Amino acid sequence: MPHYTLPILPPSASHNSPKSPPSTLYTLSDPPYHGQLPTDHSTYRSISPNTAIVIDNGSSALRAGWSHAPTPKLQFPPLMARYMDRKLNRKLTFVGSEIFFDGTARGQAKSVYEVGSNVVNNWDVQEGILDYVFCKLGIDGSAGAVDRPVVMTEPLANLGYARKTMSEMLFELYGVPAVAYGVDALFSYRQNGGSTGLVVGGGNMSTVLIPVVDRQPMIAHATRLDWGRAKCVDYLKDLLKVKYPGLLTTGKVTDVQVEDLIQRHCHVSLDYGRETVQMLDWTGLEERDQVVQLPYQEKEIVQKSEEELRRAEEKRREGGRRLQEQAAKMRLEKLIRKEEELSYFKDLQVRVLAAPTKKAAREILDEDDDIKDEGFLDRKIKEMEKSIRKQRNKDVGDVEEPEGPAEPPSYPLLEIPDEELSEDSLKTKRAQRLLKANHDARLRAKAEKAAEATRQAELQRIDDDRRALDLPAWIADHRAQRAATLQKIRDRERLRADLGNRKSHAAQQRMKTLTSLAADTVPGRKRRRGKDDDEDFGDDAEAWNVYRDITYGKEDDDDGENEDEELAGQLKAVEARLLEFDPEFGEQSTQEAQKDWTK
């Protein structure tokens, strides 16, 4: 049987080992601020008056100098910013790279050219830049004008209006003796001794192809391609947005820095097909990969001690208890207001029942605009009693009875007919009827509370017996109850979230309610004297019910306003039972621990 021996790779060569850092790490360049450009008066005074000023008026960079010099004297972007400084109380002007020195100037900068065009259209900026060029070349204006001829570049097939305006500015404003215009690519071709060939001029906004025969350009056969360095910058920006979302929107990389990436890391391919095939070749892939490091500041993470974590936990729990106390106080105040309102409606009901005629009862009901008839008043009282009883039993419990046997209250006037009583006795009888109704309601609440306690005790006994007989089934049942309660909580949270989405079902129902309100606006039944139509807005209970439906999605009524708290209480009760008897359910499994990352 053959045997094979496999070499064991060292740990450094494993697949899980960290990658080695790149051999060359590039950084982003700062904005191209070159400081104040010097002013040269000596060259202007020493050269011949026939020496021309050459201005390459490009859309990416403006170059200016003397025709006898091998290199331009000035080079800067065609930008200018002019604004009023309130502290210095003077107008400041920044030209070229000077705008990158001042933040306000950078925001106020304007270009000579319109975005996406290489035709001059901002003549105020053009005038400011020409002033700057002539001043830096040493032309002090002692002759009353710019007494040197000017050679200026322009785009191929320049507009007649642009050339006419530029000529007017040079002749009438600066008084130059002569002006010559030309295409920069043709100037370069002639300077390099070209005679016959195809001139390819790669510019910032476009690329031009001009055939030349015996030093004569064939302008009629020239072609302009809508591709230049600015298009390369836009394309690189799109690629960066796709691969690194948010990189350009957060201001980490500016347009000037993207343009610098083009200049430093991109090239014109001489064999595009071969380079495309070899682009993803594993051989030398890492050497071809260029890594650019953005400015990065590591966040300092403060490690807290156990004592600090414990104090933070106690502070959080104390804040939770304080919030619970405030909520309980608010519920108690709300319960007191409901009881006062219930007392008012019961007194109103007693007065209606004691009315001698239906007309008198109708007049009593008309005192409150919300009450339509006796049936509506009776239903409202029952609903309020149910809500008060539910909240009282939940939050504050029933009122403690005094120690020792209590004598039942007596209401002697209730058994006497109204015809046998005086007016004062009738008032006392109505008060006794109200007291008896309150006493009976409290007795019913006590009975219901005792019955509910008995039912809960019986359910607890049945649950304990079931747990003793079959613990796995009991655990599975309680886990199912916990999952169902969590699902209800998520459904209610999803409903609240859907109310913010106009395309959701809840939002559409709300819009239908608004539409129906706009279509069926019923004026009030009774208009008080001295009130406008909108002065009693909100007095109607039905209007507030509709408002709750619109705002909260039909879940803010008395029966459902505490459903969130009830669900939270049920969840805590089920989790407490699981923590006590389920060995696989720990503190980290509770909903509160999953929401709080500190646990």
Coordinates of C-alpha atoms in Angstrom, one line a residue:
M1 CA 0.0 0.0 0.0
P2 CA 1.6 3.3 -1.0
H3 CA 2.2 6.0 1.5
Y4 CA 2.4 9.7 0.9
T5 CA 4.1 12.4 3.0
L6 CA 2.5 15.9 2.9
P7 CA 4.5 18.9 4.1
I8 CA 2.9 20.9 6.9
L9 CA 2.6 24.5 6.0
P10 CA 3.9 27.0 8.6
P11 CA 1.4 29.1 10.4
S12 CA 2.4 32.2 8.4
A13 CA 1.4 30.4 5.2
S14 CA -2.1 29.4 6.3
H15 CA -5.2 30.7 4.7
N16 CA -6.4 32.3 8.0
S17 CA -3.1 34.3 8.5
P18 CA -3.4 38.1 8.1
K19 CA -2.4 39.6 4.8
S20 CA 0.9 41.3 4.6
P21 CA 0.7 45.1 4.4
P22 CA 1.1 46.6 0.9
S23 CA 4.5 47.5 -0.2
T24 CA 3.5 51.0 -1.2
L25 CA 0.8 52.9 0.6
Y26 CA -0.5 56.0 -1.1
T27 CA -2.3 58.9 0.5
L28 CA -4.7 61.6 -0.7
S29 CA -3.2 64.9 -1.6
D30 CA -4.3 68.1 0.1
P31 CA -6.0 70.8 -2.0
P32 CA -3.4 72.3 -4.4
Y33 CA -2.6 75.5 -2.5
H34 CA 0.7 76.9 -3.7
G35 CA 0.7 80.2 -1.8
Q36 CA 0.9 83.6 -3.2
L37 CA 2.4 83.7 -6.7
P38 CA 5.3 86.2 -7.1
T39 CA 5.0 89.3 -9.2
D40 CA 7.9 89.7 -11.8
H41 CA 8.4 93.3 -13.0
S42 CA 11.9 92.7 -14.3
T43 CA 11.0 90.5 -17.2
Y44 CA 8.4 93.0 -18.4
R45 CA 10.8 95.9 -18.3
S46 CA 13.7 94.1 -20.0
I47 CA 12.0 92.4 -23.0
S48 CA 11.2 93.8 -26.4
P49 CA 7.7 95.5 -26.8
N50 CA 7.0 93.0 -29.6
T51 CA 7.2 90.0 -27.2
A52 CA 3.8 88.5 -26.8
I53 CA 1.9 87.4 -23.8
V54 CA 0.8 83.7 -24.3
I55 CA -2.4 82.7 -22.3
D56 CA -3.6 79.1 -22.4
N57 CA -7.1 79.7 -21.3
G58 CA -8.0 76.1 -20.4
S59 CA -11.0 74.8 -18.5
S60 CA -8.8 72.8 -16.0
A61 CA -5.8 75.0 -15.7
L62 CA -4.8 78.5 -17.0
R63 CA -1.2 78.9 -18.0
A64 CA 0.3 82.3 -18.8
G65 CA 3.8 83.6 -19.7
W66 CA 6.0 85.2 -22.2
S67 CA 6.4 83.9 -25.7
H68 CA 10.3 83.7 -25.5
A69 CA 10.2 81.6 -22.3
P70 CA 10.4 77.8 -22.5
T71 CA 7.8 77.3 -19.7
P72 CA 4.8 79.3 -18.5
K73 CA 5.3 81.8 -15.7
L74 CA 1.9 81.3 -14.1
Q75 CA -0.3 78.2 -13.8
F76 CA -3.5 77.9 -11.7
P77 CA -7.1 76.7 -12.0
P78 CA -9.5 79.2 -13.6
L79 CA -11.4 79.9 -10.4
M80 CA -12.2 83.1 -8.5
A81 CA -14.0 83.9 -5.3
R82 CA -15.0 87.4 -4.2
Y83 CA -17.0 88.2 -1.0
M84 CA -17.3 90.8 1.7
D85 CA -15.5 90.2 5.0
R86 CA -17.6 91.6 7.8
K87 CA -14.8 91.7 10.3
L88 CA -12.3 93.5 8.0
N89 CA -15.1 95.5 6.4
R90 CA -13.6 95.1 3.0
K91 CA -14.1 93.0 -0.2
L92 CA -11.7 90.1 -0.6
T93 CA -10.7 88.5 -3.9
F94 CA -9.1 85.1 -4.3
V95 CA -7.9 83.8 -7.7
G96 CA -6.6 80.3 -8.7
S97 CA -5.3 78.1 -5.9
E98 CA -5.6 80.9 -3.4
I99 CA -9.3 79.9 -2.9
F100 CA -8.1 76.7 -1.1
F101 CA -6.5 78.8 1.6
D102 CA -9.8 80.2 2.9
G103 CA -12.9 78.1 3.7
T104 CA -15.3 80.8 2.8
A105 CA -13.5 81.5 -0.5
R106 CA -13.7 77.8 -1.3
G107 CA -17.5 77.9 -0.9
Q108 CA -17.8 81.1 -3.0
A109 CA -15.5 80.0 -5.8
K110 CA -16.8 80.3 -9.4
S111 CA -15.3 79.0 -12.6
V112 CA -14.8 80.7 -15.9
Y113 CA -16.6 77.9 -17.7
E114 CA -20.0 76.3 -17.2
V115 CA -20.0 72.8 -15.8
G116 CA -19.6 70.3 -18.6
S117 CA -18.5 73.0 -21.2
N118 CA -15.2 74.5 -22.4
V119 CA -16.8 77.7 -23.7
V120 CA -16.3 80.9 -21.6
N121 CA -19.6 82.1 -20.1
N122 CA -18.7 83.8 -16.8
W123 CA -17.1 87.0 -18.0
D124 CA -16.8 88.6 -14.6
V125 CA -14.6 85.8 -13.5
Q126 CA -12.7 86.0 -16.8
E127 CA -12.0 89.6 -16.2
G128 CA -10.8 89.0 -12.7
I129 CA -8.5 86.3 -13.8
L130 CA -7.0 88.5 -16.6
D131 CA -6.4 91.3 -14.1
Y132 CA -4.6 88.8 -11.9
V133 CA -2.5 87.5 -14.9
F134 CA -1.4 90.9 -16.1
C135 CA -0.5 92.0 -12.5
K136 CA 1.6 89.0 -11.8
L137 CA 3.4 89.4 -15.1
G138 CA 4.5 92.8 -14.0
I139 CA 2.3 95.0 -16.2
D140 CA 1.7 97.9 -13.9
G141 CA -0.5 100.0 -16.3
S142 CA 2.0 102.9 -16.4
A143 CA 1.4 103.0 -20.2
G144 CA -2.3 103.3 -19.7
A145 CA -3.0 99.9 -21.2
V146 CA -1.5 96.4 -21.7
D147 CA 1.1 97.3 -24.3
R148 CA 2.0 93.8 -25.4
P149 CA 0.3 91.6 -28.0
V150 CA -1.7 88.6 -26.7
V151 CA -1.8 85.0 -28.0
M152 CA -4.7 83.1 -26.5
T153 CA -6.0 79.6 -27.0
E154 CA -9.7 78.8 -27.6
P155 CA -11.6 75.5 -28.1
L156 CA -12.0 74.1 -31.6
A157 CA -15.0 75.6 -33.4
N158 CA -15.4 78.3 -30.7
L159 CA -18.7 80.3 -30.7
G160 CA -18.6 83.6 -32.5
Y161 CA -20.2 85.3 -29.5
A162 CA -17.5 84.1 -27.2
R163 CA -14.7 85.2 -29.4
K164 CA -16.4 88.6 -30.0
T165 CA -16.8 89.2 -26.3
M166 CA -13.2 88.2 -25.5
S167 CA -11.9 90.5 -28.2
E168 CA -14.0 93.4 -26.9
M169 CA -12.6 92.8 -23.4
L170 CA -9.0 92.7 -24.6
F171 CA -9.2 95.7 -26.9
E172 CA -11.6 98.0 -25.1
L173 CA -10.8 97.2 -21.5
Y174 CA -7.1 96.4 -21.6
G175 CA -6.1 98.2 -24.8
V176 CA -3.9 95.4 -26.2
P177 CA -2.3 96.2 -29.6
A178 CA -3.0 92.8 -31.2
V179 CA -4.7 89.5 -30.4
A180 CA -4.3 86.1 -32.0
Y181 CA -6.4 83.0 -31.3
G182 CA -5.6 79.4 -31.9
V183 CA -6.1 75.8 -30.8
D184 CA -3.5 74.6 -28.3
A185 CA -3.0 71.2 -30.0
L186 CA -2.1 72.9 -33.3
F187 CA 0.3 75.2 -31.5
S188 CA 2.0 72.2 -30.0
Y189 CA 2.1 70.3 -33.2
R190 CA 3.8 73.2 -35.0
Q191 CA 6.3 73.8 -32.2
N192 CA 7.4 70.1 -32.4
G193 CA 8.1 70.3 -36.1
G194 CA 5.0 68.5 -37.4
S195 CA 4.1 68.8 -41.1
T196 CA 1.5 66.2 -42.1
G197 CA -0.4 64.0 -39.6
L198 CA -3.3 63.6 -37.3
V199 CA -3.3 65.8 -34.3
V200 CA -5.0 64.3 -31.2
G201 CA -5.7 67.0 -28.5
G202 CA -6.7 65.5 -25.2
G203 CA -8.4 68.2 -23.1
N204 CA -10.3 68.5 -19.9
M205 CA -13.8 68.4 -21.4
S206 CA -13.2 66.8 -24.8
T207 CA -10.8 65.3 -27.2
V208 CA -10.3 66.8 -30.7
L209 CA -8.9 65.0 -33.9
I210 CA -7.5 67.5 -36.4
P211 CA -5.9 66.3 -39.7
V212 CA -2.9 68.4 -40.9
V213 CA -1.5 68.4 -44.5
D214 CA 1.6 70.4 -45.3
R215 CA 1.2 72.4 -42.0
Q216 CA -2.3 73.3 -43.0
P217 CA -5.1 72.1 -40.6
M218 CA -8.2 70.6 -42.3
I219 CA -10.7 72.2 -39.9
A220 CA -13.6 71.0 -42.0
H221 CA -12.6 67.4 -41.4
A222 CA -11.9 67.8 -37.7
T223 CA -13.8 65.7 -35.1
R224 CA -14.6 66.4 -31.5
L225 CA -15.0 63.5 -29.0
D226 CA -17.0 64.1 -25.9
W227 CA -14.5 62.6 -23.6
G228 CA -11.8 64.2 -21.5
R229 CA -10.2 64.2 -18.0
A230 CA -13.4 65.6 -16.4
K231 CA -15.3 62.6 -17.8
C232 CA -12.6 60.3 -16.3
V233 CA -13.1 62.0 -12.9
D234 CA -16.9 61.5 -13.1
Y235 CA -16.5 57.8 -14.1
L236 CA -14.0 57.2 -11.2
K237 CA -16.4 58.9 -8.8
D238 CA -19.2 56.6 -10.0
L239 CA -17.0 53.5 -9.4
L240 CA -16.1 54.7 -5.9
K241 CA -19.8 55.3 -5.1
V242 CA -20.6 51.7 -6.1
K243 CA -17.8 50.1 -4.2
Y244 CA -17.6 52.4 -1.2
P245 CA -21.1 53.9 -0.6
G246 CA -21.0 57.1 1.4
L247 CA -17.4 57.8 0.7
L248 CA -18.1 60.9 -1.4
T249 CA -21.3 62.0 0.4
T250 CA -19.6 62.3 3.8
G251 CA -16.9 64.6 2.5
K252 CA -14.0 62.2 3.0
V253 CA -12.9 62.5 -0.6
T254 CA -13.4 65.8 -2.6
D255 CA -13.6 66.2 -6.3
V256 CA -10.2 67.8 -6.4
Q257 CA -8.7 64.7 -4.7
V258 CA -10.5 62.4 -7.1
E259 CA -8.9 64.4 -10.0
D260 CA -5.5 64.0 -8.3
L261 CA -6.1 60.2 -8.2
I262 CA -6.7 60.3 -12.0
Q263 CA -3.4 62.1 -12.5
R264 CA -1.3 60.0 -10.2
H265 CA -2.7 56.5 -10.7
C266 CA -4.2 56.3 -14.2
H267 CA -2.5 56.0 -17.6
V268 CA -3.4 55.8 -21.2
S269 CA -3.2 52.2 -22.4
L270 CA -1.0 51.6 -25.5
D271 CA -2.4 48.0 -25.9
Y272 CA -5.9 48.0 -24.3
G273 CA -6.8 44.4 -25.4
R274 CA -3.6 42.9 -23.9
E275 CA -3.9 44.8 -20.6
T276 CA -7.6 43.9 -20.2
V277 CA -6.7 40.2 -20.6
Q278 CA -3.9 40.4 -18.1
M279 CA -5.7 42.6 -15.6
L280 CA -6.9 39.7 -13.4
D281 CA -3.9 37.5 -13.9
W282 CA -2.7 36.2 -10.5
T283 CA 0.9 36.8 -11.5
G284 CA 1.8 40.2 -10.2
L285 CA -1.8 41.1 -9.1
E286 CA -0.8 42.4 -5.7
E287 CA 2.0 44.5 -7.3
R288 CA -0.5 46.1 -9.6
D289 CA -2.9 46.7 -6.8
Q290 CA -2.6 50.3 -5.5
V291 CA -3.9 51.0 -2.0
V292 CA -4.9 54.5 -1.0
Q293 CA -5.1 55.3 2.7
L294 CA -7.8 57.9 3.7
P295 CA -7.3 60.1 6.7
Y296 CA -8.2 57.9 9.7
Q297 CA -8.5 58.6 13.4
E298 CA -9.0 55.6 15.6
K299 CA -11.8 56.0 18.2
E300 CA -10.8 55.6 21.8
I301 CA -12.9 53.0 23.5
V302 CA -13.1 53.5 27.2
Q303 CA -13.0 50.2 29.1
K304 CA -15.2 50.5 32.2
S305 CA -14.5 48.6 35.4
E306 CA -16.9 46.3 37.1
E307 CA -17.7 48.9 39.7
E308 CA -18.5 51.5 37.0
L309 CA -20.7 48.9 35.2
R310 CA -22.5 48.1 38.5
R311 CA -23.1 51.8 39.2
A312 CA -24.4 52.3 35.7
E313 CA -26.8 49.3 36.1
E314 CA -28.1 50.7 39.4
K315 CA -28.6 54.1 37.8
R316 CA -30.5 52.5 34.9
R317 CA -32.7 50.5 37.3
E318 CA -33.3 53.6 39.4
G319 CA -34.3 55.5 36.3
G320 CA -36.7 52.7 35.4
R321 CA -38.3 52.7 38.8
R322 CA -38.7 56.5 38.7
L323 CA -40.4 56.2 35.3
Q324 CA -42.7 53.5 36.7
E325 CA -43.6 55.6 39.6
Q326 CA -44.4 58.6 37.4
A327 CA -46.5 56.4 35.1
A328 CA -48.4 55.0 38.1
K329 CA -49.0 58.5 39.4
M330 CA -50.3 59.6 36.0
R331 CA -52.6 56.6 35.9
L332 CA -53.9 57.4 39.3
E333 CA -54.6 61.0 38.3
K334 CA -56.4 59.7 35.2
L335 CA -58.4 57.3 37.3
I336 CA -59.5 60.1 39.7
R337 CA -60.5 62.3 36.7
K338 CA -62.5 59.4 35.3
E339 CA -64.3 58.8 38.6
E340 CA -65.2 62.5 38.8
E341 CA -66.5 62.4 35.2
L342 CA -68.5 59.2 36.1
S343 CA -69.9 60.9 39.1
Y344 CA -71.0 63.8 36.9
F345 CA -72.7 61.5 34.4
K346 CA -74.4 59.5 37.2
D347 CA -75.7 62.8 38.7
L348 CA -77.0 63.7 35.2
Q349 CA -78.7 60.4 34.9
V350 CA -80.4 60.8 38.3
R351 CA -81.6 64.2 37.3
V352 CA -83.0 62.8 34.0
L353 CA -84.8 60.0 35.8
A354 CA -86.2 62.5 38.3
A355 CA -87.5 64.8 35.6
P356 CA -91.3 65.1 35.6
T357 CA -91.7 65.2 31.8
K358 CA -89.8 64.1 28.8
K359 CA -89.4 67.7 27.7
A360 CA -87.7 68.5 31.0
A361 CA -85.4 65.4 30.6
R362 CA -84.6 66.5 27.1
E363 CA -83.6 70.0 28.4
I364 CA -81.3 68.4 31.0
L365 CA -79.7 66.2 28.3
D366 CA -79.2 69.3 26.1
E367 CA -77.0 70.8 28.8
D368 CA -74.2 68.5 27.6
D369 CA -73.6 68.6 23.9
D370 CA -72.0 65.1 24.0
I371 CA -75.1 63.3 25.2
K372 CA -77.6 62.4 22.5
D373 CA -80.2 60.5 24.5
E374 CA -80.8 58.4 27.6
G375 CA -79.5 55.2 25.9
F376 CA -76.3 56.9 25.0
L377 CA -75.9 58.2 28.5
D378 CA -76.5 54.7 30.0
R379 CA -74.0 53.1 27.6
K380 CA -71.4 55.7 28.4
I381 CA -71.8 55.2 32.2
K382 CA -71.4 51.4 31.8
E383 CA -68.3 51.8 29.6
M384 CA -66.7 54.2 32.1
E385 CA -67.6 51.9 35.1
K386 CA -65.9 49.0 33.2
S387 CA -62.8 51.0 32.5
I388 CA -62.6 52.4 36.0
R389 CA -63.1 48.9 37.5
K390 CA -60.4 47.4 35.3
Q391 CA -57.9 50.1 36.1
R392 CA -58.7 50.2 39.8
N393 CA -58.2 46.5 40.2
K394 CA -54.9 46.6 38.2
D395 CA -53.2 49.7 39.6
V396 CA -54.4 50.7 43.1
G397 CA -56.7 47.8 44.1
D398 CA -59.9 48.4 46.0
V399 CA -60.3 50.8 48.8
E400 CA -59.3 49.3 52.1
E401 CA -62.2 48.7 54.5
P402 CA -61.9 49.8 58.1
E403 CA -61.2 47.1 60.7
G404 CA -64.1 45.4 62.3
P405 CA -67.6 44.8 61.0
A406 CA -69.0 47.7 59.0
E407 CA -72.6 48.6 59.0
P408 CA -74.3 48.7 55.6
P409 CA -75.3 52.2 54.6
S410 CA -79.0 53.1 54.7
Y411 CA -81.0 55.0 52.1
P412 CA -84.4 55.6 53.7
L413 CA -85.7 58.2 51.2
L414 CA -85.4 55.8 48.2
E415 CA -88.5 53.8 49.4
I416 CA -90.6 56.9 49.7
P417 CA -92.5 58.1 46.6
D418 CA -91.6 61.5 45.2
E419 CA -95.1 62.9 45.7
E420 CA -94.7 62.6 49.5
L421 CA -91.3 64.5 49.6
S422 CA -90.5 68.2 49.6
E423 CA -88.1 69.9 47.2
D424 CA -85.2 69.6 49.6
S425 CA -86.0 66.0 50.3
L426 CA -86.0 65.3 46.6
K427 CA -82.5 66.7 46.3
T428 CA -81.4 64.5 49.2
K429 CA -83.1 61.5 47.6
R430 CA -81.2 62.0 44.4
A431 CA -78.0 62.2 46.3
Q432 CA -78.9 59.0 48.2
R433 CA -79.7 57.3 44.9
L434 CA -76.2 58.3 43.6
L435 CA -74.5 57.1 46.7
K436 CA -76.4 53.8 46.5
A437 CA -75.3 53.4 42.9
N438 CA -71.7 54.0 43.8
H439 CA -71.9 51.6 46.7
D440 CA -73.5 48.9 44.6
A441 CA -70.8 49.4 41.9
R442 CA -68.1 49.0 44.5
L443 CA -69.7 45.9 45.8
R444 CA -69.8 44.5 42.3
A445 CA -66.2 45.4 41.8
K446 CA -65.2 43.6 45.0
A447 CA -67.2 40.6 43.9
E448 CA -65.6 40.6 40.5
K449 CA -62.2 41.0 42.0
A450 CA -62.7 38.2 44.4
A451 CA -64.0 36.0 41.6
E452 CA -61.0 36.9 39.4
A453 CA -58.6 36.1 42.3
T454 CA -60.3 32.7 42.8
R455 CA -60.1 32.0 39.1
Q456 CA -56.4 32.9 38.9
A457 CA -55.7 30.7 42.0
E458 CA -57.5 27.8 40.3
L459 CA -55.6 28.4 37.1
Q460 CA -52.3 28.5 39.1
R461 CA -53.2 25.2 40.9
I462 CA -54.0 23.5 37.5
D463 CA -50.8 24.9 36.1
D464 CA -48.7 23.6 39.1
D465 CA -50.4 20.1 38.8
R466 CA -49.7 20.0 35.1
R467 CA -46.1 21.0 35.7
A468 CA -45.7 18.3 38.3
L469 CA -47.1 15.6 36.0
D470 CA -45.3 16.5 32.7
L471 CA -42.5 19.1 33.0
P472 CA -41.3 18.9 29.4
A473 CA -44.8 19.5 28.0
W474 CA -45.3 22.3 30.6
I475 CA -42.1 24.0 29.5
A476 CA -43.1 23.6 25.8
D477 CA -46.5 25.2 26.5
H478 CA -45.0 28.1 28.3
R479 CA -42.4 28.7 25.6
A480 CA -45.3 28.7 23.1
Q481 CA -47.1 31.3 25.2
R482 CA -44.0 33.4 25.4
A483 CA -43.6 33.2 21.6
A484 CA -47.3 34.2 21.0
T485 CA -46.9 37.2 23.4
L486 CA -43.8 38.3 21.6
Q487 CA -45.6 38.0 18.3
K488 CA -48.4 40.2 19.6
I489 CA -45.9 42.8 20.8
R490 CA -44.1 42.8 17.4
D491 CA -47.4 43.1 15.6
R492 CA -48.3 46.2 17.6
E493 CA -44.9 47.7 17.0
R494 CA -45.2 46.9 13.2
L495 CA -48.6 48.7 13.2
R496 CA -47.1 51.8 14.7
A497 CA -44.3 51.7 12.1
D498 CA -46.8 51.2 9.3
L499 CA -48.6 54.4 10.3
G500 CA -45.5 56.3 9.2
N501 CA -45.5 54.6 5.8
R502 CA -48.1 56.2 3.5
K503 CA -48.3 53.0 1.4
S504 CA -49.2 50.7 4.3
H505 CA -52.7 49.4 5.0
A506 CA -52.9 51.4 8.3
A507 CA -51.9 54.6 6.6
Q508 CA -54.4 54.0 3.8
Q509 CA -57.2 53.4 6.4
R510 CA -56.2 56.7 8.1
M511 CA -56.4 58.5 4.7
K512 CA -59.9 57.0 4.1
T513 CA -61.0 58.3 7.4
L514 CA -59.7 61.8 6.5
T515 CA -61.4 61.6 3.1
S516 CA -64.8 60.6 4.7
L517 CA -64.4 63.5 7.2
A518 CA -63.8 65.9 4.4
A519 CA -66.8 64.6 2.5
D520 CA -69.3 64.3 5.4
T521 CA -68.8 67.3 7.7
V522 CA -71.9 67.5 9.8
P523 CA -72.3 70.8 11.8
G524 CA -73.0 70.6 15.5
R525 CA -76.5 70.1 16.7
K526 CA -76.3 73.1 19.0
R527 CA -74.5 76.4 18.5
R528 CA -73.9 78.5 21.6
R529 CA -74.4 82.2 21.5
G530 CA -71.4 84.3 20.7
K531 CA -69.3 81.4 19.3
D532 CA -67.9 81.0 15.8
D533 CA -68.1 77.9 13.7
D534 CA -64.6 76.7 14.7
E535 CA -64.7 77.9 18.3
D536 CA -66.2 74.7 19.7
F537 CA -63.8 72.5 17.8
G538 CA -62.9 69.5 19.9
D539 CA -65.9 69.6 22.2
D540 CA -67.6 66.7 20.6
A541 CA -66.5 63.3 21.9
E542 CA -67.0 61.6 18.5
A543 CA -64.6 64.1 17.0
W544 CA -62.0 63.1 19.5
N545 CA -62.6 59.4 18.8
V546 CA -62.0 60.1 15.1
Y547 CA -58.9 61.9 16.0
R548 CA -57.6 59.0 18.0
D549 CA -58.4 56.7 15.1
I550 CA -56.4 58.9 12.7
T551 CA -53.5 59.4 15.1
Y552 CA -53.1 56.0 16.8
G553 CA -54.7 53.6 14.4
K554 CA -57.9 52.9 16.3
E555 CA -56.0 51.5 19.4
D556 CA -56.3 54.3 21.9
D557 CA -59.7 53.5 23.4
D558 CA -60.2 52.7 27.1
D559 CA -60.2 48.9 26.4
G560 CA -57.0 48.9 24.5
E561 CA -54.9 51.8 25.9
N562 CA -53.2 49.5 28.5
E563 CA -52.7 46.5 26.1
D564 CA -49.0 47.2 25.8
E565 CA -48.5 47.1 29.5
E566 CA -50.7 44.0 29.8
L567 CA -48.6 42.2 27.2
A568 CA -45.4 43.3 28.9
G569 CA -46.7 42.0 32.2
Q570 CA -47.8 38.7 30.7
L571 CA -44.3 38.3 29.1
K572 CA -42.5 39.0 32.3
A573 CA -44.8 36.5 34.2
V574 CA -44.2 33.7 31.7
E575 CA -40.4 34.4 31.6
A576 CA -40.3 34.4 35.4
R577 CA -41.9 30.9 35.5
L578 CA -39.5 29.7 32.8
L579 CA -36.5 31.1 34.7
E580 CA -37.7 29.2 37.8
F581 CA -38.4 25.8 36.2
D582 CA -36.7 25.6 32.8
P583 CA -33.0 24.8 33.1
E584 CA -32.3 25.9 29.5
F585 CA -33.9 29.3 29.9
G586 CA -31.5 31.8 31.6
E587 CA -31.3 35.5 32.2
Q588 CA -29.7 36.1 28.8
S589 CA -32.8 34.5 27.2
T590 CA -35.2 37.1 28.5
Q591 CA -36.5 39.8 26.2
E592 CA -35.2 42.6 28.4
A593 CA -31.6 41.1 28.3
Q594 CA -31.8 40.7 24.5
K595 CA -32.7 44.4 24.1
D596 CA -30.1 45.6 26.6
W597 CA -26.5 44.9 25.3
T598 CA -25.0 45.6 28.7
K599 CA -26.5 42.4 30.2

